[in-house]
XYZ file of C-alpha atoms in Angstrom:
769
model
C -50.199 48.882 205.042
C -50.887 45.830 202.898
C -54.170 44.036 202.850
C -53.364 40.673 201.334
C -56.786 39.171 201.789
C -57.701 37.241 198.683
C -60.283 38.719 196.386
C -61.264 37.420 192.942
C -60.545 39.506 189.857
C -60.972 38.887 186.191
C -60.156 35.339 185.346
C -60.487 34.175 188.925
C -56.991 35.324 189.902
C -56.479 36.257 193.524
C -55.974 39.972 194.121
C -54.560 42.057 196.902
C -55.016 45.670 197.903
C -51.982 47.902 198.393
C -52.046 51.380 199.868
C -49.369 53.791 198.681
C -48.355 57.195 199.981
C -47.863 59.618 197.083
C -45.541 62.626 197.215
C -45.388 65.486 194.734
C -49.060 65.879 193.742
C -50.156 69.498 193.398
C -53.668 69.145 191.967
C -56.309 66.599 191.062
C -54.978 66.368 187.533
C -51.857 64.837 189.091
C -54.030 62.283 190.894
C -55.859 61.459 187.658
C -52.572 60.929 185.803
C -51.186 58.590 188.517
C -54.483 56.704 188.566
C -54.296 56.191 184.796
C -50.666 54.995 184.983
C -51.445 52.468 187.708
C -54.597 51.185 186.012
C -52.621 50.455 182.875
C -50.126 48.212 184.671
C -52.053 45.044 183.870
C -55.577 43.775 183.218
C -57.588 43.670 186.440
C -55.735 46.535 188.134
C -58.071 49.039 189.799
C -56.491 52.193 191.226
C -57.980 55.087 193.159
C -55.767 58.099 193.951
C -56.870 60.796 196.341
C -55.268 64.216 196.140
C -56.852 65.143 199.481
C -55.223 62.300 201.440
C -52.141 61.923 199.179
C -52.725 58.180 198.997
C -53.412 55.584 196.342
C -55.413 52.387 196.863
C -54.503 49.768 194.269
C -56.295 46.447 193.879
C -54.285 44.241 191.551
C -53.593 40.574 190.712
C -50.909 39.065 192.894
C -48.618 38.880 189.860
C -48.320 42.681 189.876
C -45.618 43.483 192.403
C -45.533 46.440 194.759
C -42.266 47.501 193.140
C -44.039 47.702 189.778
C -46.687 49.943 191.272
C -44.084 52.268 192.809
C -42.178 52.333 189.491
C -45.354 53.311 187.633
C -45.893 56.256 190.014
C -42.274 57.324 189.621
C -42.589 57.039 185.842
C -45.464 59.515 186.068
C -43.108 61.932 187.830
C -44.034 61.411 191.488
C -42.666 59.567 194.534
C -44.417 56.643 196.186
C -43.982 54.352 199.164
C -46.049 51.661 200.867
C -48.148 53.141 203.658
C -46.881 52.019 207.037
C -48.242 52.788 210.498
C -46.521 55.965 211.636
C -45.664 57.065 215.125
C -48.341 59.440 216.393
C -45.813 62.175 217.074
C -44.259 61.926 213.608
C -45.051 64.648 211.142
C -47.351 63.767 208.254
C -46.681 64.595 204.585
C -49.346 67.291 204.837
C -47.397 68.849 207.751
C -44.198 68.877 205.690
C -45.983 70.324 202.682
C -47.575 73.041 204.774
C -44.175 74.047 206.236
C -42.648 74.086 202.762
C -45.416 76.311 201.382
C -45.305 78.607 204.436
C -41.686 79.512 203.749
C -42.451 80.349 200.120
C -45.567 82.289 201.053
C -43.761 84.439 203.635
C -41.138 85.525 201.075
C -43.834 86.175 198.450
C -45.741 88.417 200.842
C -42.595 90.320 201.873
C -42.010 91.361 198.240
C -45.584 91.422 196.897
C -47.006 93.895 199.410
C -44.603 96.786 198.517
C -44.746 95.775 194.856
C -48.532 96.036 194.690
C -48.580 99.361 196.591
C -45.923 100.854 194.334
C -47.533 99.525 191.147
C -50.994 100.853 192.003
C -49.616 104.261 192.995
C -47.571 104.655 189.810
C -50.488 103.457 187.669
C -52.965 105.909 189.175
C -50.508 108.813 189.390
C -48.098 108.678 186.414
C -46.554 111.937 187.576
C -44.932 110.093 190.466
C -42.940 107.859 188.145
C -39.216 108.265 188.446
C -36.225 107.244 186.396
C -35.788 103.460 186.513
C -39.066 102.728 188.312
C -39.618 99.693 186.124
C -36.362 98.190 187.415
C -37.530 98.576 190.985
C -40.729 96.696 190.091
C -38.666 94.018 188.421
C -36.345 93.717 191.430
C -39.352 93.179 193.713
C -40.930 90.669 191.276
C -37.962 88.376 190.549
C -37.754 86.727 194.033
C -41.505 86.026 193.917
C -41.725 84.854 190.295
C -38.556 82.741 190.570
C -38.014 81.358 194.083
C -41.502 81.592 195.614
C -43.121 80.283 192.396
C -40.549 77.496 192.002
C -42.983 74.741 193.139
C -45.223 75.600 190.174
C -42.343 75.822 187.704
C -40.802 72.555 188.909
C -44.122 70.692 188.602
C -44.683 72.186 185.133
C -41.217 71.084 183.979
C -41.791 67.625 185.422
C -45.083 67.365 183.547
C -43.462 68.551 180.345
C -40.766 65.861 180.614
C -43.513 63.238 180.833
C -45.528 64.748 177.999
C -48.403 65.937 180.167
C -49.754 69.089 181.764
C -51.579 70.055 184.951
C -52.909 73.086 186.754
C -49.291 73.894 187.675
C -48.652 74.161 183.941
C -51.282 76.918 183.742
C -49.855 78.734 186.749
C -46.245 78.509 185.574
C -47.177 79.646 182.070
C -49.184 82.520 183.485
C -46.278 83.730 185.651
C -43.731 83.298 182.845
C -46.007 84.974 180.292
C -46.641 87.954 182.580
C -42.939 88.418 183.225
C -42.015 87.861 179.566
C -44.543 90.378 178.264
C -43.416 92.881 180.918
C -39.802 92.474 179.855
C -40.781 93.054 176.232
C -42.732 96.178 177.184
C -39.829 97.475 179.256
C -37.320 97.080 176.415
C -39.591 98.369 173.717
C -38.336 101.885 172.952
C -40.632 104.852 172.580
C -40.697 105.574 168.794
C -40.841 109.336 169.448
C -37.538 109.390 171.285
C -34.299 110.254 169.651
C -32.023 109.697 172.543
C -29.882 106.675 173.295
C -31.623 103.386 174.080
C -30.212 103.168 177.611
C -31.347 106.685 178.501
C -34.784 106.047 177.027
C -35.072 102.769 178.887
C -34.682 104.603 182.164
C -37.585 106.920 181.346
C -39.882 104.659 179.256
C -43.586 104.696 180.050
C -43.603 100.951 180.658
C -47.103 100.502 179.214
C -48.403 96.922 179.463
C -46.239 95.859 182.379
C -47.791 92.912 184.271
C -45.137 92.290 186.883
C -47.590 92.752 189.754
C -49.819 90.124 188.090
C -47.002 87.563 188.132
C -46.378 88.268 191.808
C -50.111 88.277 192.634
C -50.750 84.936 190.930
C -47.852 83.373 192.818
C -48.822 84.868 196.187
C -52.544 84.082 195.892
C -51.918 80.510 194.781
C -49.314 79.871 197.460
C -51.797 81.153 200.045
C -54.485 78.849 198.638
C -52.190 75.829 198.542
C -50.969 76.560 202.101
C -54.556 76.829 203.313
C -55.454 73.548 201.602
C -52.464 71.801 203.186
C -53.391 73.107 206.627
C -57.005 72.055 206.011
C -55.916 68.495 205.227
C -53.955 68.397 208.447
C -56.904 69.826 210.400
C -59.516 67.602 208.800
C -57.449 64.498 209.515
C -56.820 65.615 213.102
C -59.429 63.258 214.532
C -57.718 60.265 212.982
C -54.341 61.431 214.271
C -55.824 61.691 217.762
C -57.136 58.136 217.416
C -53.697 56.956 216.330
C -52.171 58.755 219.307
C -54.561 56.876 221.592
C -52.572 53.678 221.116
C -50.392 52.763 224.101
C -46.650 53.145 223.590
C -45.622 50.544 226.154
C -47.245 47.806 228.216
C -46.609 46.011 231.480
C -46.565 42.262 230.661
C -47.202 39.681 233.385
C -44.865 36.704 233.014
C -45.565 33.059 233.932
C -43.625 33.613 237.151
C -45.866 36.490 238.110
C -43.130 39.065 237.473
C -44.056 42.274 235.670
C -41.875 43.766 232.950
C -42.511 46.773 230.722
C -42.022 46.347 226.964
C -42.887 48.434 223.877
C -46.509 47.889 222.855
C -45.381 46.670 219.456
C -43.796 43.610 221.057
C -47.020 42.448 222.707
C -48.292 39.145 221.303
C -51.663 37.419 221.294
C -52.538 35.564 224.489
C -49.981 37.580 226.458
C -51.238 38.708 229.858
C -50.666 42.354 230.734
C -51.512 44.690 233.605
C -53.307 48.019 233.257
C -53.121 50.425 236.203
C -55.401 53.429 236.820
C -54.657 56.167 234.300
C -52.929 53.856 231.808
C -54.023 53.099 228.242
C -55.090 49.570 227.384
C -52.496 48.288 224.930
C -54.569 45.759 222.963
C -58.028 44.297 222.531
C -58.497 41.673 225.160
C -60.512 39.966 227.874
C -60.325 41.022 231.534
C -59.060 38.132 233.640
C -59.303 39.903 236.986
C -59.819 43.321 238.492
C -62.421 46.009 238.084
C -62.141 49.499 236.635
C -64.131 52.276 234.972
C -62.888 52.584 231.393
C -62.908 55.816 229.410
C -63.984 54.857 225.859
C -64.568 58.423 224.602
C -61.781 58.275 221.968
C -63.471 55.266 220.358
C -67.162 55.875 220.858
C -67.633 59.547 221.628
C -69.347 58.610 224.902
C -68.269 60.755 227.854
C -69.564 58.362 230.537
C -67.020 55.651 231.481
C -68.089 51.993 231.314
C -67.401 49.474 234.075
C -65.120 46.570 233.145
C -64.972 43.430 235.303
C -63.649 39.917 234.875
C -64.987 38.366 231.658
C -65.604 41.690 229.921
C -63.877 42.629 226.679
C -61.816 45.826 226.492
C -60.539 47.775 223.485
C -57.021 48.933 222.861
C -56.573 52.710 223.157
C -59.153 53.144 225.883
C -58.081 54.257 229.378
C -58.541 52.504 232.735
C -59.584 55.141 235.263
C -60.220 53.721 238.690
C -58.842 50.222 239.211
C -56.191 47.681 238.207
C -57.017 45.230 235.426
C -55.295 42.054 234.342
C -56.050 41.488 230.660
C -55.305 38.729 228.179
C -54.520 40.068 224.700
C -56.819 38.817 221.964
C -55.908 41.143 219.100
C -52.662 43.163 218.895
C -51.000 45.605 216.539
C -52.720 46.272 213.252
C -55.411 43.695 214.107
C -56.859 45.716 216.974
C -60.203 47.436 216.555
C -58.491 50.826 216.799
C -56.010 50.059 214.008
C -58.718 48.560 211.783
C -60.982 51.585 212.217
C -58.152 54.012 211.443
C -57.425 52.039 208.264
C -61.128 51.946 207.485
C -61.501 55.710 207.673
C -58.310 56.176 205.678
C -59.801 54.114 202.860
C -63.080 56.029 203.151
C -61.284 59.357 202.794
C -59.696 58.086 199.591
C -63.003 56.777 198.307
C -64.520 58.327 195.220
C -68.101 58.682 194.116
C -69.151 58.512 190.500
C -69.458 62.276 190.332
C -65.959 62.708 191.776
C -64.525 60.381 189.160
C -66.288 62.492 186.540
C -64.745 65.625 188.076
C -61.294 63.973 187.974
C -61.730 63.149 184.301
C -62.836 66.725 183.620
C -59.755 68.039 185.402
C -57.548 65.657 183.400
C -58.640 67.147 180.052
C -59.370 70.664 181.256
C -55.792 71.989 181.158
C -55.218 71.367 177.425
C -58.596 72.926 176.700
C -57.665 76.004 178.773
C -54.387 76.366 176.874
C -56.316 76.195 173.618
C -58.889 78.700 174.928
C -56.125 81.146 175.938
C -54.528 80.865 172.483
C -57.893 81.383 170.768
C -58.605 84.377 172.979
C -55.295 85.979 172.069
C -55.818 85.309 168.364
C -59.434 86.519 168.473
C -58.598 89.830 170.087
C -55.696 90.422 167.691
C -57.821 89.567 164.650
C -60.500 91.965 165.966
C -57.896 94.752 165.814
C -57.339 95.130 169.536
C -53.958 96.347 170.816
C -51.509 93.603 171.641
C -51.488 94.515 175.318
C -55.266 94.177 175.581
C -55.252 90.866 173.743
C -52.479 89.515 175.957
C -54.348 90.672 179.106
C -57.487 88.750 178.130
C -55.527 85.606 177.216
C -53.569 85.786 180.472
C -56.800 86.138 182.463
C -58.176 82.975 180.783
C -54.960 81.140 181.545
C -55.079 82.067 185.228
C -58.774 81.913 186.154
C -59.576 78.558 184.561
C -57.586 76.359 186.960
C -60.170 73.795 188.192
C -58.691 73.462 191.697
C -62.071 73.949 193.353
C -63.631 71.231 191.206
C -60.998 68.736 192.240
C -61.267 69.578 195.932
C -65.106 69.634 196.129
C -65.650 65.971 197.101
C -62.435 64.814 198.849
C -62.237 67.862 201.133
C -65.801 67.288 202.391
C -65.279 63.544 202.760
C -62.068 63.968 204.737
C -63.764 66.426 207.107
C -66.903 64.259 207.477
C -64.882 61.113 208.236
C -62.829 62.956 210.822
C -65.875 64.411 212.548
C -67.678 61.103 212.423
C -64.741 59.364 214.072
C -64.934 61.867 216.958
C -68.632 60.965 217.388
C -68.098 57.192 217.167
C -69.529 57.103 213.642
C -67.163 55.519 211.127
C -68.056 56.179 207.476
C -66.739 53.426 205.230
C -67.015 55.325 201.975
C -68.799 57.700 199.694
C -71.540 55.147 199.022
C -72.836 55.736 202.538
C -73.137 59.445 201.876
C -74.937 58.922 198.581
C -77.352 56.364 200.059
C -78.194 58.425 203.148
C -80.050 61.043 201.163
C -82.145 58.472 199.333
C -83.381 56.108 202.066
C -87.016 56.282 203.133
C -87.185 53.180 205.390
C -85.051 52.153 208.348
C -85.211 48.484 209.377
C -84.007 47.747 212.901
C -83.012 44.333 214.166
C -84.539 43.623 217.569
C -82.165 41.543 219.673
C -78.978 43.427 220.460
C -80.043 46.546 218.582
C -83.379 47.802 219.887
C -83.001 45.560 222.966
C -79.978 44.862 225.111
C -79.783 41.216 224.006
C -79.631 40.062 227.635
C -82.421 38.491 229.700
C -83.486 40.435 232.754
C -86.331 40.446 235.297
C -88.735 43.111 234.054
C -91.590 42.712 236.561
C -92.508 40.893 239.762
C -95.857 40.063 241.409
C -96.487 38.574 244.874
C -99.524 36.703 246.214
C -101.463 38.255 249.068
C -99.559 37.860 252.330
C -96.164 37.422 250.645
C -93.476 40.102 250.358
C -92.027 40.696 246.881
C -88.493 40.583 248.303
C -89.243 37.128 249.734
C -90.427 35.875 246.326
C -87.227 37.129 244.654
C -85.073 35.643 247.464
C -86.541 32.171 247.162
C -86.423 32.223 243.345
C -82.818 33.456 243.208
C -81.649 30.925 245.799
C -82.959 28.030 243.678
C -81.905 29.409 240.315
C -78.429 30.360 241.513
C -77.236 26.820 240.786
C -78.670 26.792 237.275
C -76.910 27.882 234.063
C -80.135 28.633 232.172
C -80.398 32.250 230.818
C -83.679 32.766 232.729
C -82.013 31.574 235.921
C -79.071 33.911 235.339
C -81.499 36.825 234.924
C -83.229 36.012 238.237
C -79.895 35.712 240.054
C -78.761 39.017 238.553
C -81.978 40.674 239.741
C -81.230 39.568 243.319
C -77.652 40.862 243.041
C -78.959 44.194 241.788
C -81.499 44.430 244.621
C -78.805 43.670 247.143
C -76.574 46.431 245.734
C -79.487 48.884 245.845
C -80.344 47.966 249.421
C -83.716 46.449 248.459
C -82.642 42.997 249.640
C -80.985 42.131 252.943
C -78.578 39.396 253.857
C -76.673 36.830 251.812
C -78.449 34.436 249.466
C -79.263 31.266 251.472
C -77.947 27.866 250.423
C -80.282 25.356 248.761
C -80.233 21.636 249.346
C -81.278 18.959 246.877
C -81.260 21.214 243.800
C -82.778 19.593 240.716
C -83.072 21.079 237.232
C -86.248 20.084 235.374
C -85.505 20.659 231.689
C -88.248 22.525 229.908
C -90.171 23.091 233.131
C -88.005 24.802 235.764
C -86.085 23.819 238.885
C -86.656 22.958 242.565
C -84.707 22.751 245.801
C -85.050 22.749 249.588
C -84.606 26.090 251.310
C -84.747 26.134 255.137
C -86.873 22.972 255.088
C -89.256 24.288 252.398
C -89.626 22.627 249.009
C -89.334 25.608 246.642
C -90.413 25.250 243.013
C -89.532 27.776 240.309
C -90.878 27.231 236.786
C -93.759 27.208 234.367
C -97.447 26.989 235.322
C -97.592 23.365 234.192
C -94.896 22.358 236.683
C -96.709 23.868 239.663
C -100.041 22.384 238.646
C -98.477 18.953 238.166
C -97.116 19.197 241.725
C -100.585 20.096 242.990
C -99.768 23.668 243.925
C -102.661 26.145 243.959
C -102.261 29.269 241.823
C -104.187 32.313 243.030
C -106.392 33.891 240.385
C -104.499 37.195 240.499
C -101.157 35.509 239.807
C -102.655 33.396 237.034
C -104.093 36.500 235.331
C -100.790 38.372 235.620
C -98.876 35.376 234.297
C -101.187 35.233 231.267
C -100.762 38.930 230.528
C -96.955 38.621 230.594
C -97.076 35.621 228.260
C -99.312 37.506 225.808
C -96.856 40.393 225.839
C -94.030 38.084 224.811
C -92.381 37.840 228.233
C -91.198 34.614 229.813
C -93.347 34.185 232.955
C -91.958 32.217 235.900
C -94.012 31.148 238.936
C -92.455 30.648 242.406
C -94.150 28.382 244.940
C -93.653 26.741 248.322
C -95.798 25.198 251.025
C -98.231 23.863 248.404
C -99.086 27.246 246.803
C -97.746 29.702 244.220
C -96.399 32.660 246.187
C -95.281 34.941 243.363
C -94.399 35.384 239.709
C -91.604 37.016 237.771
C -91.512 38.307 234.174
C -88.220 37.745 232.364
C -87.426 39.220 228.977
C -84.980 40.960 226.739
C -85.054 44.582 227.953
C -85.451 47.513 225.594
C -82.506 49.896 225.421
C -83.276 53.187 227.194
C -82.307 55.142 224.094
C -84.448 53.115 221.651
C -87.654 55.171 221.881
C -85.783 58.475 221.428
C -83.882 57.025 218.451
C -87.077 55.899 216.722
C -88.668 59.291 217.404
C -85.626 60.936 215.867
C -85.846 58.803 212.725
C -89.529 59.648 212.357
C -88.758 63.364 212.728
C -86.423 62.938 209.773
C -89.345 61.588 207.757
C -88.149 57.979 207.810
C -90.426 54.948 208.125
C -89.272 52.433 210.780
C -89.649 48.630 210.700
C -88.732 46.072 213.394
C -87.176 42.878 211.990
C -86.792 39.867 214.282
C -86.811 36.110 214.502
C -88.939 36.238 217.676
C -92.631 35.512 217.754
C -95.207 38.091 216.735
C -96.355 38.844 220.300
C -92.855 39.587 221.594
C -92.014 41.691 218.534
C -95.242 43.699 218.813
C -94.589 44.378 222.506
C -91.100 45.714 221.801
C -92.284 47.737 218.805
C -95.057 49.280 220.861
C -92.611 50.203 223.616
C -90.325 52.146 221.278
C -92.880 53.569 218.822
C -92.322 51.332 215.805
C -95.536 50.687 213.877
C -94.505 47.986 211.401
C -93.179 44.575 212.439
C -91.693 41.663 210.457
C -91.452 38.750 212.896
C -90.462 35.078 212.791
C -87.620 35.658 210.338
C -84.514 33.476 210.611
C -81.106 35.131 210.138
C -80.828 33.636 206.654
C -84.181 35.199 205.691
C -83.403 38.744 206.861
C -81.704 39.629 203.557
C -84.761 38.362 201.713
C -86.973 40.609 203.888
C -84.800 43.601 202.926
C -85.038 42.631 199.266
C -88.842 42.425 199.619
C -89.016 46.007 200.853
C -86.739 47.139 198.056
C -88.917 45.344 195.502
C -91.831 47.464 196.705
C -89.904 50.617 195.796
C -88.347 51.469 199.179
C -84.761 52.586 199.711
C -83.803 50.692 202.837
C -81.300 51.258 205.654
C -80.624 48.240 207.887
C -79.442 48.616 211.493
C -78.070 45.470 213.135
C -75.440 44.193 215.496
C -73.134 43.236 212.672
C -72.847 39.496 213.300
C -75.867 37.394 212.257
C -77.274 40.496 210.526
C -74.366 40.663 208.060
C -76.353 39.409 204.996
C -79.089 41.952 205.640
C -76.553 44.745 206.207
C -74.929 43.941 202.883
C -78.267 43.688 201.049
C -79.564 47.043 202.304
C -79.009 50.312 200.457
C -77.352 51.607 203.625
C -76.012 49.206 206.258
C -75.350 50.413 209.805
C -73.667 48.111 212.325
C -74.305 48.998 215.937
C -71.754 48.661 218.662
C -69.736 45.615 217.624
C -67.156 46.982 215.208
C -66.252 43.366 214.380
C -64.699 42.138 211.169
C -68.122 40.996 209.969
C -69.616 44.410 210.675
C -66.792 46.254 208.952
C -67.090 44.090 205.840
C -70.874 44.195 205.628
C -71.947 47.669 206.745
C -71.500 51.118 205.277
C -71.478 52.891 208.651
C -69.969 51.496 211.836
C -71.589 52.935 214.956
C -69.558 52.316 218.095
C -71.720 54.050 220.677
C -74.126 51.885 222.674
C -76.687 54.728 222.593
C -79.136 53.932 219.805
C -79.664 57.660 219.169
C -76.451 57.502 217.203
C -78.514 56.039 214.279
C -80.434 59.252 213.406
C -77.304 61.253 214.212
C -75.361 59.171 211.670
C -78.036 59.749 209.047
C -77.884 63.512 209.710
C -74.080 63.618 209.529
C -74.062 61.678 206.264
C -76.736 63.965 204.834
C -74.772 67.019 205.928
C -71.647 65.699 204.201
C -73.624 64.864 201.064
C -75.179 68.346 201.022
C -71.731 69.954 201.417
C -70.359 67.941 198.513
C -73.259 68.911 196.292
C -72.857 72.599 197.145
C -69.104 72.404 196.556
C -69.552 70.780 193.161
C -72.285 73.227 192.136
C -70.049 76.156 193.033
C -66.948 74.654 191.361
C -68.739 73.777 188.108
C -70.602 77.068 188.063
C -67.452 79.069 188.723
C -65.472 77.534 185.863
C -68.398 77.706 183.433
C -68.989 81.407 184.134
C -65.437 82.628 184.692
C -63.739 81.527 181.465
C -66.129 83.353 179.074
C -65.927 86.510 181.225
C -62.136 86.430 181.117
C -62.095 85.726 177.367
C -64.386 88.712 176.718
C -62.068 91.008 178.664
C -64.286 91.625 181.676
C -61.648 90.292 184.135
C -58.082 91.539 184.288
C -55.357 89.029 185.260
C -55.011 90.381 188.804
C -58.702 89.892 189.597
C -58.611 86.492 187.852
C -55.811 85.301 190.133
C -57.664 86.406 193.255
C -60.945 84.876 192.068
C -59.380 81.518 191.205
C -57.710 81.306 194.610
C -60.861 82.319 196.462
C -62.893 79.623 194.730
C -60.652 76.921 196.206
C -60.598 78.591 199.581
C -64.403 78.737 199.661
C -64.708 75.039 198.835
C -62.257 74.061 201.563
C -63.843 76.407 204.103
C -67.300 75.017 203.323
C -65.985 71.475 203.902
C -64.295 72.368 207.171
C -67.610 73.474 208.633
C -68.341 69.730 209.038
C -65.657 69.550 211.750
C -67.996 71.442 214.081
C -71.207 69.720 212.979
C -73.479 68.717 215.869
C -76.052 66.174 214.617
C -77.625 65.897 218.082
C -78.583 69.570 218.068
C -79.874 69.354 214.508
C -81.925 66.292 215.465
C -83.579 68.170 218.305
C -84.740 70.815 215.845
C -85.634 68.438 213.011
C -89.310 68.306 212.061
C -89.153 67.368 208.410
C -86.957 65.231 206.307
C -83.578 66.809 205.579
């Protein structure tokens, strides 16, 4: 997938970002070498290669062609191709690699199990040795050390041809050295014998034979590589499910009204298509007609379907459940929200933190250092007068145990798992920066309109004068306002519609004669011979209408609370009043409480007046308010908090909050998932439930904690293991098992994130994580 959006690089030249699929990598040293090759293509080229996702993201001047990038990867000894959207049912490279390793592993186990049993028995009970027993061990070892270990040998030879080395070099050398030394020991004749060499060979003691070590190293490493490949497939499973959510075909409605079914890839913008119950929506679009409950769980993690009616927007990949919809396509193909989010998470999984780049550099120079350490260990033991077999054993242990596989997997394995789990929950992590920032923030700033509130005007309260029924007040107000396009009028009309659906209002809305809109004041019309006035207090007083003291007091209280108060009058008197305002989301108070349980300070940021902001803040439990801020000043408000020493997270709707989202240490865009949100925020939160905010913080913290534990274990393992092996405390067999287990532990620790439940953790949270 090519992203050809212009971006300035050194010298002002436009740049583009290219994503390449890499084949043939076996460790993070391979990734580091490819990264170095790509970065040297030309000034201004920035490359990031992920061993975990087997992809490279290259940002380069437009003068650097894609063919040059692929050639650079091939020159490093690997295969590359431009990433293209794959069919959901197609196998991934990780699937192919896992199948390839499985075949090698099965053969290795078939021969290694009897080999190890026989070797242990003959070592513990020399009396059981029989003529030619060494040859039986060799016969069992050759298929493992040659065919099963061929992936390591092939990679080592490839590296040698390009003048480099990797962890496969260590493995291949270890296997070859163990077999070579064993062959030497087998052919070394006992000096006390006087018989023929062939007869003595059949009965030699075979001291110093390490054939089982060669087979063990191969088997353990194949098992570890197979487990890693399966883990990559499993961790990316959420993204594959998202990709599978895309519709394969679509029923297009032609200008003549005829329906025809075509592949979804042929759908174009502004095409009209039909979605029947049970079908997937093929593209992002607007509902022209029809009504249906839509299952959005694949995109947002919400299990409750949302109602879609004419005028609503729908997202490709979601499923219509109950009714037929006619939809006009707005975004198709790779421009749909689903495709953009899949690409977003793919880039996040390939993202690297500063500490991961350090780990990659360490891995890049670690192999030559290990080779030198193994040589020094061998020389040191020999100079100290140790037997050659003992010296070789210590050097071989150093060669085997020092492979820094766990170090290279520590960050990408956790990030892949966290991104996949986040996608299942409707939390899209843009990159490692979000994980790093999540553990440092102490203040969460929430935008009011569209974030803490619904962003839509609604009737929040109603009062009636003595002798007047509340339903009558609402009926008269809605009848007059039905002809108006003002947001307050729309809220009053919607309130009547809701009351009618709930059975609280009877009969159809009566027609109004002589409707007149009074800008800035209200509206009036004649209803069943009555002159009905709906508007501000000033309008009714100017018309000479009396306002009962109770209604006047209620009106004043609503105004002080930041609500828009509307009076309704007829027959020369105010008969009732309605409060209209932006309603608070039902989940807002629980979300703020969750953030406070995590030890985070909350701030409400809004352009509304102080009274309205205070009322909303009080309703949800926010203590600090910054009001009267225009959209352009929100970023300055964030900067002001940062200047006072706070690490700030900003939560907004991703449109007019984009500057503030970008300025914050951690930007979280709620609900929209628009291009602006994706470019400005670090986390994209697709669920309408505001409780996703503390859940996102908890998930990011969990991923960050996993990465830190992985790196601590990986660094600690390599620092401790090499000296122990060099001093002779680890034999090669134990070294092979320990090295493999270190990688397995790192991957297993990362995969725990796939089952992470931030909602449950939030319920138990009482202090900052």
